[in-house]
């Protein structure tokens, strides 16, 4: 029984000693961000304290602690917060082929359609101005069609003995094309006949339906991305004036508990003393 009472007293005392520490911890604000640099300097009769934070794009600036605090006899209050964004650039060479549809292959008509420079933005965020490479210009037919037309040729055969068509050739070759007899006109003079023969043939012509112009543009493109952002919290400090009486109201919570502990200690001692006397009496009366 004596051991049980001692354990209870010890546990109660531990709780009373731990409670002020827990209460103090709850009053402290633990920042989620820590400064990379702290500078403190005098400004007239006041002090200035600057806390510098380096935040990545995923960090929340609202996590920067800006509340009042005390430090080495000075009370600091937020004066201002500055922000500085840092960016980085990535450069690379880039080339792009430009395609143009035309109805002619005449370069004098094509060149005005090709700009000397072109501004581009790539899929991965690079931008820049590219220059035309005139040596890369190519013109190709987009497709072909075939057209057919009838052509004619005339031949004369003078001084024929008779107006007999058998004297007139049935076909001729003209510019490499074979042409067939289509018509004969006769004229008589001094007992002779003069034949004027007309021949016809088909000519096929292959032509382009349009032209595709390709030209290469090349140059340097740049991508700018945001890097870490620098935040500086500037605090103004004023001296802390000593207080004549500083009373910690938390001790009001300790006094009733202490009185309770003291009472338990007294009761425990009285009970132990009584128990000891009873044991002596029992031993005496045996």
mmCIF file of C-alpha atoms in Angstrom:
data_model
loop_
_atom_site.group_PDB
_atom_site.id
_atom_site.type_symbol
_atom_site.label_atom_id
_atom_site.label_comp_id
_atom_site.label_asym_id
_atom_site.label_seq_id
_atom_site.Cartn_x
_atom_site.Cartn_y
_atom_site.Cartn_z
ATOM 1 C CA UNK A 1 0.000 0.000 0.000
ATOM 2 C CA UNK A 2 2.889 2.328 0.819
ATOM 3 C CA UNK A 3 4.388 1.703 -2.650
ATOM 4 C CA UNK A 4 1.058 2.491 -4.343
ATOM 5 C CA UNK A 5 0.691 5.842 -2.618
ATOM 6 C CA UNK A 6 4.287 6.788 -3.518
ATOM 7 C CA UNK A 7 3.688 5.987 -7.204
ATOM 8 C CA UNK A 8 0.548 8.125 -7.261
ATOM 9 C CA UNK A 9 2.349 11.072 -5.724
ATOM 10 C CA UNK A 10 5.237 10.770 -8.180
ATOM 11 C CA UNK A 11 2.890 10.633 -11.208
ATOM 12 C CA UNK A 12 0.961 13.684 -10.041
ATOM 13 C CA UNK A 13 4.134 15.691 -9.543
ATOM 14 C CA UNK A 14 5.339 14.734 -13.035
ATOM 15 C CA UNK A 15 2.095 15.977 -14.563
ATOM 16 C CA UNK A 16 2.342 19.296 -12.742
ATOM 17 C CA UNK A 17 5.917 19.827 -13.893
ATOM 18 C CA UNK A 18 5.096 18.889 -17.507
ATOM 19 C CA UNK A 19 1.984 21.097 -17.905
ATOM 20 C CA UNK A 20 3.842 24.464 -17.921
ATOM 21 C CA UNK A 21 6.275 23.133 -20.529
ATOM 22 C CA UNK A 22 3.426 21.934 -22.767
ATOM 23 C CA UNK A 23 1.626 25.254 -22.389
ATOM 24 C CA UNK A 24 4.791 27.105 -23.371
ATOM 25 C CA UNK A 25 5.268 24.939 -26.448
ATOM 26 C CA UNK A 26 1.782 25.746 -27.699
ATOM 27 C CA UNK A 27 2.647 29.443 -27.612
ATOM 28 C CA UNK A 28 5.569 28.976 -30.001
ATOM 29 C CA UNK A 29 4.972 29.177 -33.752
ATOM 30 C CA UNK A 30 7.082 26.671 -35.655
ATOM 31 C CA UNK A 31 7.656 28.061 -39.167
ATOM 32 C CA UNK A 32 7.432 25.731 -42.104
ATOM 33 C CA UNK A 33 10.087 27.766 -43.913
ATOM 34 C CA UNK A 34 13.521 28.689 -42.637
ATOM 35 C CA UNK A 35 15.552 31.717 -43.746
ATOM 36 C CA UNK A 36 18.667 31.232 -45.837
ATOM 37 C CA UNK A 37 20.166 34.422 -44.399
ATOM 38 C CA UNK A 38 19.504 36.750 -41.443
ATOM 39 C CA UNK A 39 20.925 40.282 -41.317
ATOM 40 C CA UNK A 40 20.621 42.615 -38.333
ATOM 41 C CA UNK A 41 21.700 46.277 -38.371
ATOM 42 C CA UNK A 42 21.000 49.575 -36.638
ATOM 43 C CA UNK A 43 18.735 52.220 -38.139
ATOM 44 C CA UNK A 44 18.839 55.286 -35.921
ATOM 45 C CA UNK A 45 17.443 54.333 -32.523
ATOM 46 C CA UNK A 46 15.792 51.267 -33.981
ATOM 47 C CA UNK A 47 17.085 47.962 -35.196
ATOM 48 C CA UNK A 48 16.400 46.339 -38.531
ATOM 49 C CA UNK A 49 16.345 42.601 -39.024
ATOM 50 C CA UNK A 50 16.048 41.028 -42.465
ATOM 51 C CA UNK A 51 15.179 37.396 -43.053
ATOM 52 C CA UNK A 52 15.827 36.108 -46.564
ATOM 53 C CA UNK A 53 13.918 33.099 -47.934
ATOM 54 C CA UNK A 54 14.562 31.219 -51.167
ATOM 55 C CA UNK A 55 11.292 29.684 -52.386
ATOM 56 C CA UNK A 56 10.877 27.206 -55.202
ATOM 57 C CA UNK A 57 7.820 27.433 -57.509
ATOM 58 C CA UNK A 58 6.104 24.796 -55.325
ATOM 59 C CA UNK A 59 6.596 26.670 -52.038
ATOM 60 C CA UNK A 60 3.793 28.815 -50.611
ATOM 61 C CA UNK A 61 4.888 32.366 -49.674
ATOM 62 C CA UNK A 62 2.099 32.425 -47.077
ATOM 63 C CA UNK A 63 4.233 30.048 -44.986
ATOM 64 C CA UNK A 64 6.826 32.768 -44.355
ATOM 65 C CA UNK A 65 6.562 33.760 -40.643
ATOM 66 C CA UNK A 66 5.774 37.474 -40.325
ATOM 67 C CA UNK A 67 4.516 37.696 -36.722
ATOM 68 C CA UNK A 68 6.056 39.816 -33.964
ATOM 69 C CA UNK A 69 8.898 38.306 -31.938
ATOM 70 C CA UNK A 70 11.457 39.235 -29.291
ATOM 71 C CA UNK A 71 15.191 38.870 -29.773
ATOM 72 C CA UNK A 72 18.036 39.875 -27.451
ATOM 73 C CA UNK A 73 16.141 42.677 -25.727
ATOM 74 C CA UNK A 74 14.396 43.961 -28.850
ATOM 75 C CA UNK A 75 10.777 43.570 -29.957
ATOM 76 C CA UNK A 76 10.472 43.164 -33.725
ATOM 77 C CA UNK A 77 7.445 43.982 -35.894
ATOM 78 C CA UNK A 78 7.089 43.350 -39.625
ATOM 79 C CA UNK A 79 7.926 46.427 -41.662
ATOM 80 C CA UNK A 80 7.874 45.165 -45.256
ATOM 81 C CA UNK A 81 8.288 42.105 -47.492
ATOM 82 C CA UNK A 82 10.174 42.314 -50.782
ATOM 83 C CA UNK A 83 10.132 39.865 -53.656
ATOM 84 C CA UNK A 84 12.708 39.225 -56.364
ATOM 85 C CA UNK A 85 12.036 36.761 -59.176
ATOM 86 C CA UNK A 86 14.961 34.957 -60.728
ATOM 87 C CA UNK A 87 14.731 33.575 -64.249
ATOM 88 C CA UNK A 88 17.020 31.396 -66.337
ATOM 89 C CA UNK A 89 17.368 31.134 -70.118
ATOM 90 C CA UNK A 90 18.107 28.113 -72.251
ATOM 91 C CA UNK A 91 19.269 28.601 -75.845
ATOM 92 C CA UNK A 92 19.564 26.173 -78.751
ATOM 93 C CA UNK A 93 19.831 26.082 -82.553
ATOM 94 C CA UNK A 94 16.593 25.360 -84.350
ATOM 95 C CA UNK A 95 15.529 24.817 -87.977
ATOM 96 C CA UNK A 96 12.081 24.632 -89.526
ATOM 97 C CA UNK A 97 10.859 23.878 -93.055
ATOM 98 C CA UNK A 98 8.184 26.180 -94.430
ATOM 99 C CA UNK A 99 5.812 24.880 -97.135
ATOM 100 C CA UNK A 100 3.969 27.034 -99.649
ATOM 101 C CA UNK A 101 1.476 26.035 -102.368
ATOM 102 C CA UNK A 102 1.800 27.942 -105.643
ATOM 103 C CA UNK A 103 0.266 27.736 -109.117
ATOM 104 C CA UNK A 104 3.550 28.631 -110.790
ATOM 105 C CA UNK A 105 7.188 27.646 -110.643
ATOM 106 C CA UNK A 106 8.405 31.079 -111.621
ATOM 107 C CA UNK A 107 10.907 32.098 -108.919
ATOM 108 C CA UNK A 108 10.229 35.784 -109.518
ATOM 109 C CA UNK A 109 6.678 35.169 -108.347
ATOM 110 C CA UNK A 110 7.638 32.740 -105.585
ATOM 111 C CA UNK A 111 10.292 34.828 -103.779
ATOM 112 C CA UNK A 112 7.934 37.659 -102.708
ATOM 113 C CA UNK A 113 5.845 35.007 -100.933
ATOM 114 C CA UNK A 114 8.783 33.882 -98.767
ATOM 115 C CA UNK A 115 9.552 36.200 -95.849
ATOM 116 C CA UNK A 116 13.223 36.871 -95.107
ATOM 117 C CA UNK A 117 12.575 36.141 -91.388
ATOM 118 C CA UNK A 118 9.973 34.234 -89.440
ATOM 119 C CA UNK A 119 9.153 34.362 -85.708
ATOM 120 C CA UNK A 120 8.478 30.922 -84.262
ATOM 121 C CA UNK A 121 7.415 29.327 -80.978
ATOM 122 C CA UNK A 122 8.207 25.647 -80.525
ATOM 123 C CA UNK A 123 6.035 23.092 -78.754
ATOM 124 C CA UNK A 124 8.443 22.991 -75.799
ATOM 125 C CA UNK A 125 8.285 26.760 -75.238
ATOM 126 C CA UNK A 126 11.290 28.107 -77.183
ATOM 127 C CA UNK A 127 10.865 31.346 -79.164
ATOM 128 C CA UNK A 128 13.075 33.143 -81.642
ATOM 129 C CA UNK A 129 13.512 34.621 -85.118
ATOM 130 C CA UNK A 130 14.631 32.350 -87.961
ATOM 131 C CA UNK A 131 16.286 33.508 -91.211
ATOM 132 C CA UNK A 132 15.508 32.147 -94.691
ATOM 133 C CA UNK A 133 18.120 29.885 -96.289
ATOM 134 C CA UNK A 134 17.691 30.746 -99.980
ATOM 135 C CA UNK A 135 19.837 27.788 -101.076
ATOM 136 C CA UNK A 136 17.281 25.394 -99.578
ATOM 137 C CA UNK A 137 14.325 26.535 -101.730
ATOM 138 C CA UNK A 138 12.824 23.703 -103.760
ATOM 139 C CA UNK A 139 9.904 23.708 -106.203
ATOM 140 C CA UNK A 140 8.145 20.436 -107.024
ATOM 141 C CA UNK A 141 4.956 19.629 -108.917
ATOM 142 C CA UNK A 142 2.056 18.806 -106.649
ATOM 143 C CA UNK A 143 0.567 16.470 -109.320
ATOM 144 C CA UNK A 144 0.012 16.040 -113.047
ATOM 145 C CA UNK A 145 -2.906 15.895 -115.477
ATOM 146 C CA UNK A 146 -2.976 15.082 -119.210
ATOM 147 C CA UNK A 147 -4.805 17.104 -121.868
ATOM 148 C CA UNK A 148 -5.465 16.043 -125.478
ATOM 149 C CA UNK A 149 -6.035 18.322 -128.488
ATOM 150 C CA UNK A 150 -6.383 17.981 -132.285
ATOM 151 C CA UNK A 151 -3.731 19.467 -134.542
ATOM 152 C CA UNK A 152 -3.789 19.918 -138.336
ATOM 153 C CA UNK A 153 -1.232 20.109 -141.133
ATOM 154 C CA UNK A 154 -1.609 20.990 -144.831
ATOM 155 C CA UNK A 155 0.212 19.503 -147.823
ATOM 156 C CA UNK A 156 -0.066 20.462 -151.527
ATOM 157 C CA UNK A 157 0.447 18.111 -154.486
ATOM 158 C CA UNK A 158 0.630 19.987 -157.859
ATOM 159 C CA UNK A 159 0.586 18.842 -161.516
ATOM 160 C CA UNK A 160 -1.402 15.659 -161.013
ATOM 161 C CA UNK A 161 -2.762 14.023 -164.178
ATOM 162 C CA UNK A 162 -6.119 13.380 -162.610
ATOM 163 C CA UNK A 163 -8.148 14.407 -159.600
ATOM 164 C CA UNK A 164 -7.626 10.986 -158.128
ATOM 165 C CA UNK A 165 -7.314 10.700 -154.338
ATOM 166 C CA UNK A 166 -5.022 7.733 -154.809
ATOM 167 C CA UNK A 167 -2.350 10.250 -155.818
ATOM 168 C CA UNK A 168 -2.552 11.806 -152.336
ATOM 169 C CA UNK A 169 -0.747 10.072 -149.391
ATOM 170 C CA UNK A 170 -3.138 8.774 -146.716
ATOM 171 C CA UNK A 171 -0.866 9.794 -143.786
ATOM 172 C CA UNK A 172 2.121 11.959 -143.121
ATOM 173 C CA UNK A 173 4.623 12.544 -140.300
ATOM 174 C CA UNK A 174 4.742 16.063 -138.923
ATOM 175 C CA UNK A 175 7.093 17.036 -136.056
ATOM 176 C CA UNK A 176 7.354 13.399 -135.105
ATOM 177 C CA UNK A 177 3.594 12.895 -135.052
ATOM 178 C CA UNK A 178 1.715 10.672 -137.473
ATOM 179 C CA UNK A 179 -1.257 12.438 -139.002
ATOM 180 C CA UNK A 180 -4.079 11.019 -141.100
ATOM 181 C CA UNK A 181 -5.673 12.475 -144.258
ATOM 182 C CA UNK A 182 -8.861 14.326 -143.409
ATOM 183 C CA UNK A 183 -9.755 16.339 -146.535
ATOM 184 C CA UNK A 184 -8.568 17.137 -150.147
ATOM 185 C CA UNK A 185 -9.351 20.234 -152.197
ATOM 186 C CA UNK A 186 -8.743 20.121 -156.018
ATOM 187 C CA UNK A 187 -7.893 22.832 -158.517
ATOM 188 C CA UNK A 188 -7.457 22.388 -162.335
ATOM 189 C CA UNK A 189 -4.973 24.398 -164.405
ATOM 190 C CA UNK A 190 -3.805 23.770 -167.995
ATOM 191 C CA UNK A 191 -5.004 20.193 -167.939
ATOM 192 C CA UNK A 192 -3.326 19.387 -164.622
ATOM 193 C CA UNK A 193 -4.782 19.054 -161.165
ATOM 194 C CA UNK A 194 -3.528 20.664 -157.992
ATOM 195 C CA UNK A 195 -4.420 18.901 -154.661
ATOM 196 C CA UNK A 196 -4.487 20.668 -151.263
ATOM 197 C CA UNK A 197 -4.671 17.967 -148.543
ATOM 198 C CA UNK A 198 -5.475 18.498 -144.870
ATOM 199 C CA UNK A 199 -4.180 16.046 -142.257
ATOM 200 C CA UNK A 200 -5.227 15.799 -138.564
ATOM 201 C CA UNK A 201 -3.774 14.142 -135.482
ATOM 202 C CA UNK A 202 -4.052 13.983 -131.659
ATOM 203 C CA UNK A 203 -1.540 15.561 -129.343
ATOM 204 C CA UNK A 204 -1.366 14.722 -125.579
ATOM 205 C CA UNK A 205 0.096 17.229 -123.154
ATOM 206 C CA UNK A 206 1.095 16.518 -119.541
ATOM 207 C CA UNK A 207 0.926 19.493 -117.183
ATOM 208 C CA UNK A 208 1.386 20.155 -113.458
ATOM 209 C CA UNK A 209 -1.756 20.795 -111.413
ATOM 210 C CA UNK A 210 0.196 22.998 -108.992
ATOM 211 C CA UNK A 211 3.564 23.401 -107.244
ATOM 212 C CA UNK A 212 4.823 22.836 -103.717
ATOM 213 C CA UNK A 213 7.529 25.213 -102.546
ATOM 214 C CA UNK A 214 9.678 24.262 -99.532
ATOM 215 C CA UNK A 215 12.211 26.518 -97.823
ATOM 216 C CA UNK A 216 14.300 26.075 -94.658
ATOM 217 C CA UNK A 217 14.504 28.695 -91.913
ATOM 218 C CA UNK A 218 17.134 28.431 -89.173
ATOM 219 C CA UNK A 219 18.380 30.385 -86.189
ATOM 220 C CA UNK A 220 18.636 30.448 -82.411
ATOM 221 C CA UNK A 221 15.642 30.091 -80.089
ATOM 222 C CA UNK A 222 15.453 30.831 -76.369
ATOM 223 C CA UNK A 223 13.278 29.510 -73.538
ATOM 224 C CA UNK A 224 12.973 31.521 -70.324
ATOM 225 C CA UNK A 225 11.760 29.738 -67.177
ATOM 226 C CA UNK A 226 11.219 30.960 -63.636
ATOM 227 C CA UNK A 227 13.733 29.827 -61.031
ATOM 228 C CA UNK A 228 13.597 30.272 -57.243
ATOM 229 C CA UNK A 229 12.000 33.468 -55.910
ATOM 230 C CA UNK A 230 13.786 35.463 -53.201
ATOM 231 C CA UNK A 231 11.591 36.923 -50.421
ATOM 232 C CA UNK A 232 13.003 39.263 -47.785
ATOM 233 C CA UNK A 233 10.973 39.953 -44.634
ATOM 234 C CA UNK A 234 12.123 43.230 -43.028
ATOM 235 C CA UNK A 235 11.362 43.760 -39.328
ATOM 236 C CA UNK A 236 11.688 46.937 -37.257
ATOM 237 C CA UNK A 237 12.942 46.504 -33.689
ATOM 238 C CA UNK A 238 12.333 48.636 -30.615
ATOM 239 C CA UNK A 239 13.919 48.140 -27.160
ATOM 240 C CA UNK A 240 11.947 46.078 -24.700
ATOM 241 C CA UNK A 241 11.252 48.160 -21.566
ATOM 242 C CA UNK A 242 11.698 46.199 -18.279
ATOM 243 C CA UNK A 243 8.409 45.664 -16.436
ATOM 244 C CA UNK A 244 8.123 46.428 -12.710
ATOM 245 C CA UNK A 245 5.992 43.410 -11.991
ATOM 246 C CA UNK A 246 5.701 40.508 -14.260
ATOM 247 C CA UNK A 247 3.279 37.898 -13.056
ATOM 248 C CA UNK A 248 2.837 34.672 -14.922
ATOM 249 C CA UNK A 249 -0.846 33.824 -14.692
ATOM 250 C CA UNK A 250 -0.052 30.231 -15.497
ATOM 251 C CA UNK A 251 1.093 29.793 -11.922
ATOM 252 C CA UNK A 252 -2.526 30.231 -10.854
ATOM 253 C CA UNK A 253 -3.074 26.859 -12.454
ATOM 254 C CA UNK A 254 -0.181 25.368 -10.510
ATOM 255 C CA UNK A 255 -1.204 26.639 -7.027
ATOM 256 C CA UNK A 256 -4.407 24.575 -6.665
ATOM 257 C CA UNK A 257 -2.638 21.542 -8.036
ATOM 258 C CA UNK A 258 0.305 22.118 -5.655
ATOM 259 C CA UNK A 259 -2.029 22.411 -2.719
ATOM 260 C CA UNK A 260 -3.640 19.158 -3.726
ATOM 261 C CA UNK A 261 -0.273 17.465 -3.923
ATOM 262 C CA UNK A 262 0.751 18.816 -0.530
ATOM 263 C CA UNK A 263 -2.480 17.526 0.955
ATOM 264 C CA UNK A 264 -1.897 14.122 -0.534
ATOM 265 C CA UNK A 265 1.645 14.089 0.869
ATOM 266 C CA UNK A 266 0.406 14.945 4.375
ATOM 267 C CA UNK A 267 -2.354 12.344 4.219
ATOM 268 C CA UNK A 268 0.111 9.780 2.961
ATOM 269 C CA UNK A 269 2.558 10.467 5.774
ATOM 270 C CA UNK A 270 -0.199 10.320 8.421
ATOM 271 C CA UNK A 271 -1.491 7.076 7.011
ATOM 272 C CA UNK A 272 2.009 5.556 6.995
ATOM 273 C CA UNK A 273 2.642 6.725 10.558
ATOM 274 C CA UNK A 274 -0.695 5.301 11.728
ATOM 275 C CA UNK A 275 -0.028 2.055 9.936
ATOM 276 C CA UNK A 276 3.415 1.830 11.539
ATOM 277 C CA UNK A 277 1.976 2.402 15.032
ATOM 278 C CA UNK A 278 -0.690 -0.253 14.430
ATOM 279 C CA UNK A 279 1.947 -2.758 13.425
ATOM 280 C CA UNK A 280 3.993 -1.959 16.584
ATOM 281 C CA UNK A 281 0.877 -2.382 18.750
ATOM 282 C CA UNK A 282 0.060 -5.696 17.106
ATOM 283 C CA UNK A 283 3.605 -6.898 17.755
ATOM 284 C CA UNK A 284 3.428 -5.675 21.374
ATOM 285 C CA UNK A 285 0.123 -7.459 22.113
ATOM 286 C CA UNK A 286 1.145 -10.799 20.662
#
